[in-house]
PDB file of C-alpha atoms in Angstrom:
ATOM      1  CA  UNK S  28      33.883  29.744 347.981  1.00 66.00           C
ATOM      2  CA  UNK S  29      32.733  33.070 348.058  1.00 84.00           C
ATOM      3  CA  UNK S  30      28.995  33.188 347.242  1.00 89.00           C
ATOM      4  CA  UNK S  31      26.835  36.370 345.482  1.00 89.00           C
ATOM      5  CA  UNK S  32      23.812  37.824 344.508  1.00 93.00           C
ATOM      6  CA  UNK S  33      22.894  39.045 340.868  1.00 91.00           C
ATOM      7  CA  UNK S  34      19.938  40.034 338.926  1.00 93.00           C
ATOM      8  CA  UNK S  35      19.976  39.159 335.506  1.00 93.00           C
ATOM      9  CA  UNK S  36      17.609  39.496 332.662  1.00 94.00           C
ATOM     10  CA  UNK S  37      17.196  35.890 330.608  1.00 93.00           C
ATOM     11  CA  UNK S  38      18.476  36.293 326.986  1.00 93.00           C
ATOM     12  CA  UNK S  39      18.899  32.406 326.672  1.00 88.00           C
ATOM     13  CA  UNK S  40      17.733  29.380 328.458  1.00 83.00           C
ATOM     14  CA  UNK S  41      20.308  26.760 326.879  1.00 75.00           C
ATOM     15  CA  UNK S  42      19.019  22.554 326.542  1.00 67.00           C
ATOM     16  CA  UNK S  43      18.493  20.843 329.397  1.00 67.00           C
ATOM     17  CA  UNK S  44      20.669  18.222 330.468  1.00 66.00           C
ATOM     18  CA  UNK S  45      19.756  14.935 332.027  1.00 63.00           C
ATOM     19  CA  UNK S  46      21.986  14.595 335.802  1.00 59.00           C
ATOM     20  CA  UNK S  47      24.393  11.828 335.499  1.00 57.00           C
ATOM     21  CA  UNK S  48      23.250  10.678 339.177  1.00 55.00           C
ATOM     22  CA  UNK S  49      19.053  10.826 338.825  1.00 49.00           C
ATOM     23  CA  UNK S  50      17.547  10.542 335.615  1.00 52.00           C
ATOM     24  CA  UNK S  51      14.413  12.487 336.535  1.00 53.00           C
ATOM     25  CA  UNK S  52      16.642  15.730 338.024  1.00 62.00           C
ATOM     26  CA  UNK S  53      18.010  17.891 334.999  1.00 65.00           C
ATOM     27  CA  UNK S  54      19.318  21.226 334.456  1.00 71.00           C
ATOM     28  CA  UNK S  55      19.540  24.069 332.211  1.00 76.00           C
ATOM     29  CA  UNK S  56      21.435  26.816 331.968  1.00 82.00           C
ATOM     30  CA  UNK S  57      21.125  30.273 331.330  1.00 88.00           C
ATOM     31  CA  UNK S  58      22.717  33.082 329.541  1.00 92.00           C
ATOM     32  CA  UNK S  59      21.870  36.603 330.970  1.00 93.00           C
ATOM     33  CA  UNK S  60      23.104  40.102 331.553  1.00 95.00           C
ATOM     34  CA  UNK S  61      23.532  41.565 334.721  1.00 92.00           C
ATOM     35  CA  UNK S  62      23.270  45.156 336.418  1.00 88.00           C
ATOM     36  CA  UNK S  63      26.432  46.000 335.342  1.00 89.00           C
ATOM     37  CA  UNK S  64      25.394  44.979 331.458  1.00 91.00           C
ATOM     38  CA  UNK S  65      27.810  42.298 331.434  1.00 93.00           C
ATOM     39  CA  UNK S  66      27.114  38.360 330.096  1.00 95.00           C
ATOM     40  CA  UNK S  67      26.867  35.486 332.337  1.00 94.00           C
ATOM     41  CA  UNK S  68      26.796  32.193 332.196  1.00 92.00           C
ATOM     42  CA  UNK S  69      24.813  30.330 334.857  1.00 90.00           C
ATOM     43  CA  UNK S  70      24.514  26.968 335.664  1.00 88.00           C
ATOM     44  CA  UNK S  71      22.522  25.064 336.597  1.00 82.00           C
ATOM     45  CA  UNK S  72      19.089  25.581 337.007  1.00 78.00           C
ATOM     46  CA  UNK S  73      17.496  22.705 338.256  1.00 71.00           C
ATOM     47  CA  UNK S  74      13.971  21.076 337.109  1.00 63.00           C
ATOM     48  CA  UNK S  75      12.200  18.008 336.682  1.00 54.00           C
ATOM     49  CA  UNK S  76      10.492  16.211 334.483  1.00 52.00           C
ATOM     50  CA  UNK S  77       6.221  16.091 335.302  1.00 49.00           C
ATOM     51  CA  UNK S  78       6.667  18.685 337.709  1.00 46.00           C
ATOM     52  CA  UNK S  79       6.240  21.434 334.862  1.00 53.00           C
ATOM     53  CA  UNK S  80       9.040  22.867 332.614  1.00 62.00           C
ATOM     54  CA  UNK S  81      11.735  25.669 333.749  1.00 70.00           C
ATOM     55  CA  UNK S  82       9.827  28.299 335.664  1.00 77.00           C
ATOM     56  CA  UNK S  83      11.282  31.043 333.886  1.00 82.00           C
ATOM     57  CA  UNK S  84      11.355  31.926 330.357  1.00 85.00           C
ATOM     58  CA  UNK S  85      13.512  34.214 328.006  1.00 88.00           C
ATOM     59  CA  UNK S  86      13.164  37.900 329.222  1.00 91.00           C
ATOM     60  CA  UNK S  87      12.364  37.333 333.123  1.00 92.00           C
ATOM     61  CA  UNK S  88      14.122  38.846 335.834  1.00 94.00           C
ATOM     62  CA  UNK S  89      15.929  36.204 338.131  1.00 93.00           C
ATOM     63  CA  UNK S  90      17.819  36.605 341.185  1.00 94.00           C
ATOM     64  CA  UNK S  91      20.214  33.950 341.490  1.00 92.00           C
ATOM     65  CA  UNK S  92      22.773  33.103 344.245  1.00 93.00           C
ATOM     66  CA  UNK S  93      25.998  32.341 342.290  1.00 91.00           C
ATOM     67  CA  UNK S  94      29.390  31.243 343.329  1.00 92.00           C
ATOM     68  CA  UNK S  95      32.852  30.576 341.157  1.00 90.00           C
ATOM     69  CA  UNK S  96      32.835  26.795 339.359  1.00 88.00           C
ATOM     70  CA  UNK S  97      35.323  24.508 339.711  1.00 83.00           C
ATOM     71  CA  UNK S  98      35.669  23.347 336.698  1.00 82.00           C
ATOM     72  CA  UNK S  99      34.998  26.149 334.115  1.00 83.00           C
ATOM     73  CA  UNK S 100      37.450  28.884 333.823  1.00 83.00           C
ATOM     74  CA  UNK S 101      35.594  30.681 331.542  1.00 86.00           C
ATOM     75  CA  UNK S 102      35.239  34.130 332.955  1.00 85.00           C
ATOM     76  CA  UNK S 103      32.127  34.513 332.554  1.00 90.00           C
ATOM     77  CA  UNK S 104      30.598  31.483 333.786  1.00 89.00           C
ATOM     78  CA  UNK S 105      28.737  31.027 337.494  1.00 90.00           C
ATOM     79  CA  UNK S 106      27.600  27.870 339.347  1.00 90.00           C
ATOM     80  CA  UNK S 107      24.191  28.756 340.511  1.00 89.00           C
ATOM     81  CA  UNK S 108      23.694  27.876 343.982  1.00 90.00           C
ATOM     82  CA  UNK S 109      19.757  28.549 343.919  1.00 90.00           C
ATOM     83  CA  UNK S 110      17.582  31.056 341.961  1.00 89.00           C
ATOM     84  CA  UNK S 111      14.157  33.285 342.046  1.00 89.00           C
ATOM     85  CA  UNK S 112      11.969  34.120 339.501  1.00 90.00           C
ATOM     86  CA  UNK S 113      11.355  37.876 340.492  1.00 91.00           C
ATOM     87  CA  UNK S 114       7.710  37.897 338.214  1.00 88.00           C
ATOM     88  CA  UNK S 115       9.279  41.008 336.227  1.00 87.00           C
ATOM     89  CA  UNK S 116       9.659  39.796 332.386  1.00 89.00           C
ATOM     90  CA  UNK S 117      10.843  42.343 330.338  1.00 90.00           C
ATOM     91  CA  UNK S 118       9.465  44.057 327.479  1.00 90.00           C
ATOM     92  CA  UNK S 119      11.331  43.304 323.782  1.00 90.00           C
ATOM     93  CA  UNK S 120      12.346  47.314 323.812  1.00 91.00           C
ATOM     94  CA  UNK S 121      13.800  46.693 327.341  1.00 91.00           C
ATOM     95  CA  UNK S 122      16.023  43.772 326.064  1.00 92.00           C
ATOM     96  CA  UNK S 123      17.156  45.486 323.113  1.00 93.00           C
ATOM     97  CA  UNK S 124      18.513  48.549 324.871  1.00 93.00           C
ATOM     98  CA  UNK S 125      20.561  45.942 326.846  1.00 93.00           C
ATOM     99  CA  UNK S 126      21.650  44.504 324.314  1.00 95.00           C
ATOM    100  CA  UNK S 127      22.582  47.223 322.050  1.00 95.00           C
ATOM    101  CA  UNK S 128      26.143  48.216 323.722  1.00 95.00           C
ATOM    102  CA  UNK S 129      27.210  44.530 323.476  1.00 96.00           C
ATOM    103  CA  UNK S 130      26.857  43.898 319.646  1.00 97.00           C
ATOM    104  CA  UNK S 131      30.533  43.114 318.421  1.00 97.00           C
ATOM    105  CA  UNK S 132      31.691  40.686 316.121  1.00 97.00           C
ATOM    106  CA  UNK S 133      33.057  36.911 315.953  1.00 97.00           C
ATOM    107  CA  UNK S 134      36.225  38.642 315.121  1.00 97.00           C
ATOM    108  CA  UNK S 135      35.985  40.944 318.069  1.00 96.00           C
ATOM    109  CA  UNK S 136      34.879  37.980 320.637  1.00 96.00           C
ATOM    110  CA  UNK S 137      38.040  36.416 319.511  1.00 95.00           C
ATOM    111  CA  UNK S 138      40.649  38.846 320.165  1.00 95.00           C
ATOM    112  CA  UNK S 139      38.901  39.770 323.324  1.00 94.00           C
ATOM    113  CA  UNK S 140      39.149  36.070 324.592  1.00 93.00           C
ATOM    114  CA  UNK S 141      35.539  35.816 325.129  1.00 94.00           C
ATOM    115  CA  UNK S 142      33.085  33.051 325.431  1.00 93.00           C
ATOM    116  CA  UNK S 143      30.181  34.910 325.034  1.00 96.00           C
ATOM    117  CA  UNK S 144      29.123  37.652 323.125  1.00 96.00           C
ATOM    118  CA  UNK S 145      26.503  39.338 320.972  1.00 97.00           C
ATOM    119  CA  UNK S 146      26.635  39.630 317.025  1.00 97.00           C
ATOM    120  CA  UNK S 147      24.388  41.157 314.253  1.00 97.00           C
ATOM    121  CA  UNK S 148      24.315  38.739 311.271  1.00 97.00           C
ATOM    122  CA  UNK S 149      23.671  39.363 307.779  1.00 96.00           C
ATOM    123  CA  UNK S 150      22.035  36.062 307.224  1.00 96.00           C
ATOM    124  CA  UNK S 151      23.818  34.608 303.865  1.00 96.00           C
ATOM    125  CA  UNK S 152      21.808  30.692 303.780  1.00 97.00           C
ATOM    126  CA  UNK S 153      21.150  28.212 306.272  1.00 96.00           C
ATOM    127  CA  UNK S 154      22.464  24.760 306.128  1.00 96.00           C
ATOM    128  CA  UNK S 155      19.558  22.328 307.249  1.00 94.00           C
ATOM    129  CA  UNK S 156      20.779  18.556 307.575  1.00 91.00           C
ATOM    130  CA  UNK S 157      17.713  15.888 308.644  1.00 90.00           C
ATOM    131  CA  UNK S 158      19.645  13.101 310.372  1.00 84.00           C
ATOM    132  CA  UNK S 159      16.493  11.471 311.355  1.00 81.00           C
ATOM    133  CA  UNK S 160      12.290  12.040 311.185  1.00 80.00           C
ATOM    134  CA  UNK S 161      11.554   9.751 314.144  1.00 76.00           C
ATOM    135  CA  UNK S 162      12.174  11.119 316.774  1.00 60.00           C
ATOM    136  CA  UNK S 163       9.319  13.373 318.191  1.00 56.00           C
ATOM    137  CA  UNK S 164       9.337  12.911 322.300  1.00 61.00           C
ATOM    138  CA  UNK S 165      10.294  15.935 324.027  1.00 63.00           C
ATOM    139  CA  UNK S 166      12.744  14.601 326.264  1.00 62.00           C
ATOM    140  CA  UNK S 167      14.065  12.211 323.756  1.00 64.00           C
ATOM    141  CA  UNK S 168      14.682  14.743 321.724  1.00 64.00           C
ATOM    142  CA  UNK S 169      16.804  17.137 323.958  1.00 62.00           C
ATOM    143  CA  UNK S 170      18.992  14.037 325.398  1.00 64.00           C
ATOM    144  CA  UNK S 171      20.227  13.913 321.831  1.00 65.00           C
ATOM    145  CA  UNK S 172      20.854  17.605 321.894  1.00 64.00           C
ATOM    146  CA  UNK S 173      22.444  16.852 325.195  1.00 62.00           C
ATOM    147  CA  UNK S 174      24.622  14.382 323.775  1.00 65.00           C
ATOM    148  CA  UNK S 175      25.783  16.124 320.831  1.00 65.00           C
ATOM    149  CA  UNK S 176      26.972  18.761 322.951  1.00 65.00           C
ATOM    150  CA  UNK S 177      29.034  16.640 325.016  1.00 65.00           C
ATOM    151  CA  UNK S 178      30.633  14.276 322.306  1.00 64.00           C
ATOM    152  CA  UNK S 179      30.488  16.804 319.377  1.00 59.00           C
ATOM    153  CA  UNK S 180      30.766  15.268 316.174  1.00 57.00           C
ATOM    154  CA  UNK S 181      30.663  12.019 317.452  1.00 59.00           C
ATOM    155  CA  UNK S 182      26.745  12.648 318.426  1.00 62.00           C
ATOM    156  CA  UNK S 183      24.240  13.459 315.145  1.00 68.00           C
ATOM    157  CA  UNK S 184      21.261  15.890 316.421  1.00 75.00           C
ATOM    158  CA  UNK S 185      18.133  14.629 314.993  1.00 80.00           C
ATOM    159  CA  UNK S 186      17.630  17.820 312.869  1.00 86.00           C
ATOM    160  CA  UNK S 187      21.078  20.343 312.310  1.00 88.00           C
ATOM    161  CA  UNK S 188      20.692  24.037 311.500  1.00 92.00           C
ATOM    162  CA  UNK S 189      23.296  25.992 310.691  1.00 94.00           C
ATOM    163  CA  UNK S 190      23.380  29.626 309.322  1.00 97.00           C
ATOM    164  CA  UNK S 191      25.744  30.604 307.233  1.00 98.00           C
ATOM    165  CA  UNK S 192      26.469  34.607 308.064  1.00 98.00           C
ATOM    166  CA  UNK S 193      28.448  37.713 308.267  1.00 97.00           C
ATOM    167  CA  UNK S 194      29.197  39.683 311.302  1.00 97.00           C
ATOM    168  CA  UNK S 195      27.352  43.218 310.688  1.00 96.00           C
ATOM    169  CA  UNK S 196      29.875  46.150 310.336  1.00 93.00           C
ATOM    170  CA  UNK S 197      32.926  43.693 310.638  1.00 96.00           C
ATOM    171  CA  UNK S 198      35.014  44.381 307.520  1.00 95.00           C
ATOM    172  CA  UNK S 199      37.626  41.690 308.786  1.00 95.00           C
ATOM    173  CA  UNK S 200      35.081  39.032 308.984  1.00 96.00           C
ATOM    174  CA  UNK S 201      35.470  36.292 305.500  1.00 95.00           C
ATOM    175  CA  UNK S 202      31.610  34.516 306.694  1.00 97.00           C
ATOM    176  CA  UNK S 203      30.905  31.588 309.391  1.00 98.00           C
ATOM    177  CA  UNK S 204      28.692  28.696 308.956  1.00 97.00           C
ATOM    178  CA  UNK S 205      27.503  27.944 312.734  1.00 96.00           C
ATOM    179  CA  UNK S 206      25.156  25.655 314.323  1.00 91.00           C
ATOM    180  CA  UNK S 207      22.019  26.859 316.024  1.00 91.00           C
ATOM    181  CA  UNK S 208      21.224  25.424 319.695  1.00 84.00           C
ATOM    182  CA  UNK S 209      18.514  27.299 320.813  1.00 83.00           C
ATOM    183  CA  UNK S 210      16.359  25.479 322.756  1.00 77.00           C
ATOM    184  CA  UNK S 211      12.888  26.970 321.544  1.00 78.00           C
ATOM    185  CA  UNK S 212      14.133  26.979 318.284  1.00 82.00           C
ATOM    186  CA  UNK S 213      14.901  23.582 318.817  1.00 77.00           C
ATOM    187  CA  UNK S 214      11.235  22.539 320.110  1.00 79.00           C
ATOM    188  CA  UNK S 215      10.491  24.850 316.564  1.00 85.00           C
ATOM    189  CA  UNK S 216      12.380  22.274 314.496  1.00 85.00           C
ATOM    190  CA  UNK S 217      11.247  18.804 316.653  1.00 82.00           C
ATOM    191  CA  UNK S 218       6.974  20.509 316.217  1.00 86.00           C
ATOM    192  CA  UNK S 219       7.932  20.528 311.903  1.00 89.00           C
ATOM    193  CA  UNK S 220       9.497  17.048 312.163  1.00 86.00           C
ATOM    194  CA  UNK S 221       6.147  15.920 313.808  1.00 84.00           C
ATOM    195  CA  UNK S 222       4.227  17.271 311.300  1.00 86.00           C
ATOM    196  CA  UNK S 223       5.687  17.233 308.161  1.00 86.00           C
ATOM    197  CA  UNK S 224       7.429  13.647 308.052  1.00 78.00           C
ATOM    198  CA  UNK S 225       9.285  13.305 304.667  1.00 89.00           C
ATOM    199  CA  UNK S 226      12.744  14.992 305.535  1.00 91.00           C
ATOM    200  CA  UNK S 227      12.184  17.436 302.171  1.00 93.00           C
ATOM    201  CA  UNK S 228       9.399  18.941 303.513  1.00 94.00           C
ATOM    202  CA  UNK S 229      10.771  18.635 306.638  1.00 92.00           C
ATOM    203  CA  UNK S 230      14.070  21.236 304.900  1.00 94.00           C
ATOM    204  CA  UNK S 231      11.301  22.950 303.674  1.00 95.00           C
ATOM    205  CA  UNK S 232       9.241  24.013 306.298  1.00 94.00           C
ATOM    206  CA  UNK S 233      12.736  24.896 308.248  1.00 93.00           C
ATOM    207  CA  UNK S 234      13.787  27.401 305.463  1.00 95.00           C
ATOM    208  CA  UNK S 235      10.709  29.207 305.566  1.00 94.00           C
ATOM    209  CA  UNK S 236      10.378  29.825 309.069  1.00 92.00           C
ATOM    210  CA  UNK S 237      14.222  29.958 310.402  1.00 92.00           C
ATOM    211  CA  UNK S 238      15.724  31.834 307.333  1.00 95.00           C
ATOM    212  CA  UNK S 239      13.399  33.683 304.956  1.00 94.00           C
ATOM    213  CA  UNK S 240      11.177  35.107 307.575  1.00 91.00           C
ATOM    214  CA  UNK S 241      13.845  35.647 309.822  1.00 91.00           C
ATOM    215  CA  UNK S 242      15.916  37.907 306.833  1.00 89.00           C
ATOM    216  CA  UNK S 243      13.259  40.287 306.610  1.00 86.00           C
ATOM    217  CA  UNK S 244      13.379  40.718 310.850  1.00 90.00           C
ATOM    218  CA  UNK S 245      15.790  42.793 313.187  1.00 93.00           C
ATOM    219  CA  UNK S 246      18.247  39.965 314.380  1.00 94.00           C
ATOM    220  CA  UNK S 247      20.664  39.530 317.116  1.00 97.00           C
ATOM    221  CA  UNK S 248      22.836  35.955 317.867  1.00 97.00           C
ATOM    222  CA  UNK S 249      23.863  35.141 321.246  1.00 96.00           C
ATOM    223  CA  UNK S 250      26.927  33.308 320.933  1.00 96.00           C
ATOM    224  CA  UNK S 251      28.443  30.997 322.940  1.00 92.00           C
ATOM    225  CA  UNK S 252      31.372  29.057 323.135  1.00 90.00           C
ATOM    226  CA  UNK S 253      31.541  24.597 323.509  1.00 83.00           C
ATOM    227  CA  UNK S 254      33.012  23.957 326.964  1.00 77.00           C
ATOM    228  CA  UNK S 255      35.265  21.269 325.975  1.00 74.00           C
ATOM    229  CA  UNK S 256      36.362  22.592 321.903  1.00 76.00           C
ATOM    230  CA  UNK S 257      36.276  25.689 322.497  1.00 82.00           C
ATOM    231  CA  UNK S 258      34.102  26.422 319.285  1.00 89.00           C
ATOM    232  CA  UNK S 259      31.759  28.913 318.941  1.00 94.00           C
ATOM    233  CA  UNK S 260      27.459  28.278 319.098  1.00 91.00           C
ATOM    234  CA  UNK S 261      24.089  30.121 317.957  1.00 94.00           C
ATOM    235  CA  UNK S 262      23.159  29.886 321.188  1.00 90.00           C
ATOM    236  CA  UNK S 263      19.989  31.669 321.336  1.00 91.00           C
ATOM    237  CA  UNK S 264      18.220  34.164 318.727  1.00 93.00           C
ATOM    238  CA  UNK S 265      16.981  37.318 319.431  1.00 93.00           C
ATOM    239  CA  UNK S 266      14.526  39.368 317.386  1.00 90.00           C
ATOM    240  CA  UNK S 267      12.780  41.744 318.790  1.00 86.00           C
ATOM    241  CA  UNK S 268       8.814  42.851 318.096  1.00 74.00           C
ATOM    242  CA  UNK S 269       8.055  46.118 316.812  1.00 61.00           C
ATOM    243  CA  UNK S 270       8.427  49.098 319.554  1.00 57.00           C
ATOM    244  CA  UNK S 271       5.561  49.950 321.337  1.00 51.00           C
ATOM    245  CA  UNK S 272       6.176  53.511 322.726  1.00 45.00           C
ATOM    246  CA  UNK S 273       3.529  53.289 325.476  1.00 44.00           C
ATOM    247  CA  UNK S 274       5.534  50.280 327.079  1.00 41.00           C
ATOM    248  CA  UNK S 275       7.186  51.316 330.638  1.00 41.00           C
ATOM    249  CA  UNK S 276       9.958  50.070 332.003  1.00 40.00           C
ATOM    250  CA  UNK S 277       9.808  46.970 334.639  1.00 33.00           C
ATOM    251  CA  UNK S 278      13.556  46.398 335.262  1.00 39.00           C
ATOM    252  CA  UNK S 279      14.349  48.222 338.621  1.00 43.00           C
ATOM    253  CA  UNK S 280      18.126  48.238 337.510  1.00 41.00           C
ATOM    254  CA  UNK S 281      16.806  49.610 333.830  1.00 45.00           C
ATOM    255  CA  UNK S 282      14.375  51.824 335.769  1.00 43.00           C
ATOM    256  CA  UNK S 283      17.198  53.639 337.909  1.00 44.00           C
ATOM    257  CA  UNK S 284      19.655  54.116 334.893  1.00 43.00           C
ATOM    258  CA  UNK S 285      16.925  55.820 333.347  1.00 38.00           C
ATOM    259  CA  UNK S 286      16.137  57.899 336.625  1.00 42.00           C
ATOM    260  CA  UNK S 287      19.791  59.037 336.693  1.00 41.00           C
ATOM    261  CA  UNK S 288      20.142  60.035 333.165  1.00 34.00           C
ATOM    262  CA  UNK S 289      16.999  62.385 333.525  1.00 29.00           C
ATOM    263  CA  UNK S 290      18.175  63.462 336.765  1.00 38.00           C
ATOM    264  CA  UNK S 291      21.551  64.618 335.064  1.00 35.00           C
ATOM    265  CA  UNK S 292      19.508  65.600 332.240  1.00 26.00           C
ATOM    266  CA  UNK S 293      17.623  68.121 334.627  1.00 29.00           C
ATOM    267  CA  UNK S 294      20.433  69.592 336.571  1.00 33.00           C
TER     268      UNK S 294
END
């Protein structure tokens, strides 16, 4: 198969998954946007377990090696072949302008035939169902994750979040009520189990920190779709600090958009 370069910016690192074949090898995969401001789906990124987490977090600059998968004809999706961390991370301001041109709706995503996409919610409630205060190890806790994702419904995450929202601007769109997967959410959620205990405090605690502080924020959703249903995820969250107008740009590709717009700008 034919194999390519790309540089993308990390908006999501997904859960990891434990590999069927070695139980110390797992992977995690990655929702970025490329030069050409388009969303990918990469996978996988492989790590392991006591060597140190993912070398990469939300906001770097990889440059991955990517071919066509076999198995997943989603058109946006890429079997990573091998990676770099390029030691670039991006400033918040830098991911929002990214960003920006791909907010669209559920409703949108949908007739497009998407599987990934970026929404503005009007956060309505979140739904927060404690299926179980015990367990607390790390990788414990996101082979559960891993499992729900594969069996669905069948598979009860230890803690379930799910916001109940409108798109922003959509006037077709009658409200959703999705689950959240983001993985540092996630760790979020697993930290409050640990130390609150009695699953009321437990809602609590997630209220405060997932809903009403997040209401009062600038919020973006990266959605994603199940591989197998076909249903749609919260993916990843992004909410962006306050602008800080000295900031400079460290994205090359950012850097030479910018350079041709004044360029045009001064001709």
């Amino acid at each position: 198969m034919r194999r390519e370069k790309e540089e993308i910016a990390v908006l999501v690192r997904a859960t990891p998954e434990k590999s069927r074949r070695n139980g110390y090898v797992h992977a995690v995969g990655v929702t970025g946007i490329n030069k050409a401001g388009e969303l990918l789906r990469l996978y996988p990124l492989r790590f392991r377990y006591g060597e140190g987490l993912v070398d990469f977090r939300k906001n770097d600059l990889l440059e991955v090696t990517v071919t066509k998968p076999e198995h997943d004809l989603r058109w946006e999706s890429r079997k990573v072949l091998d990676y770099v961390n390029l030691e670039k991370p991006a400033k918040d301001r830098e991911m929002k302008e990214l960003i920006l041109p791909l907010v669209t709706s559920l409703e949108g995503l949908n007739m497009e035939g998407a599987s990934l996409g970026v929404v503005k919610p009007e956060l309505l409630d979140v739904d927060v169902k404690v299926n179980s205060t015990e367990t607390c190890d790390r990788q414990q806790y996101f082979n559960l994750m891993g499992d729900f994702l594969e069996k669905g419904e069948k598979a009860a995450m230890p803690v379930e979040v799910k916001y109940i929202f409108r798109c922003e601007g959509e006037d077709a769109c009658r409200g959703h009520k999705i689950i959240l997967l983001d993985w540092e959410l996630n760790e979020t959620v697993r930290n409050i189990v640990r130390g609150e205990g009695a699953p009321g405090a437990v809602k609590k605690k997630i209220r405060e920190q997932l809903f009403e502080l997040l209401k009062e924020k600038e919020l973006y959703f990266i959605m994603g779709t199940h591989f197998i249903y076909g249903t749609w995820m919260i993916t990843g969250i992004f909410c962006p600090e306050k602008e800080n107008r000295n900031q400079s740009s460290i994205f090359d590709f950012k850097q030479e958009r910018t350079d041709t717009a004044m360029e045009k700008i001064m001709t």
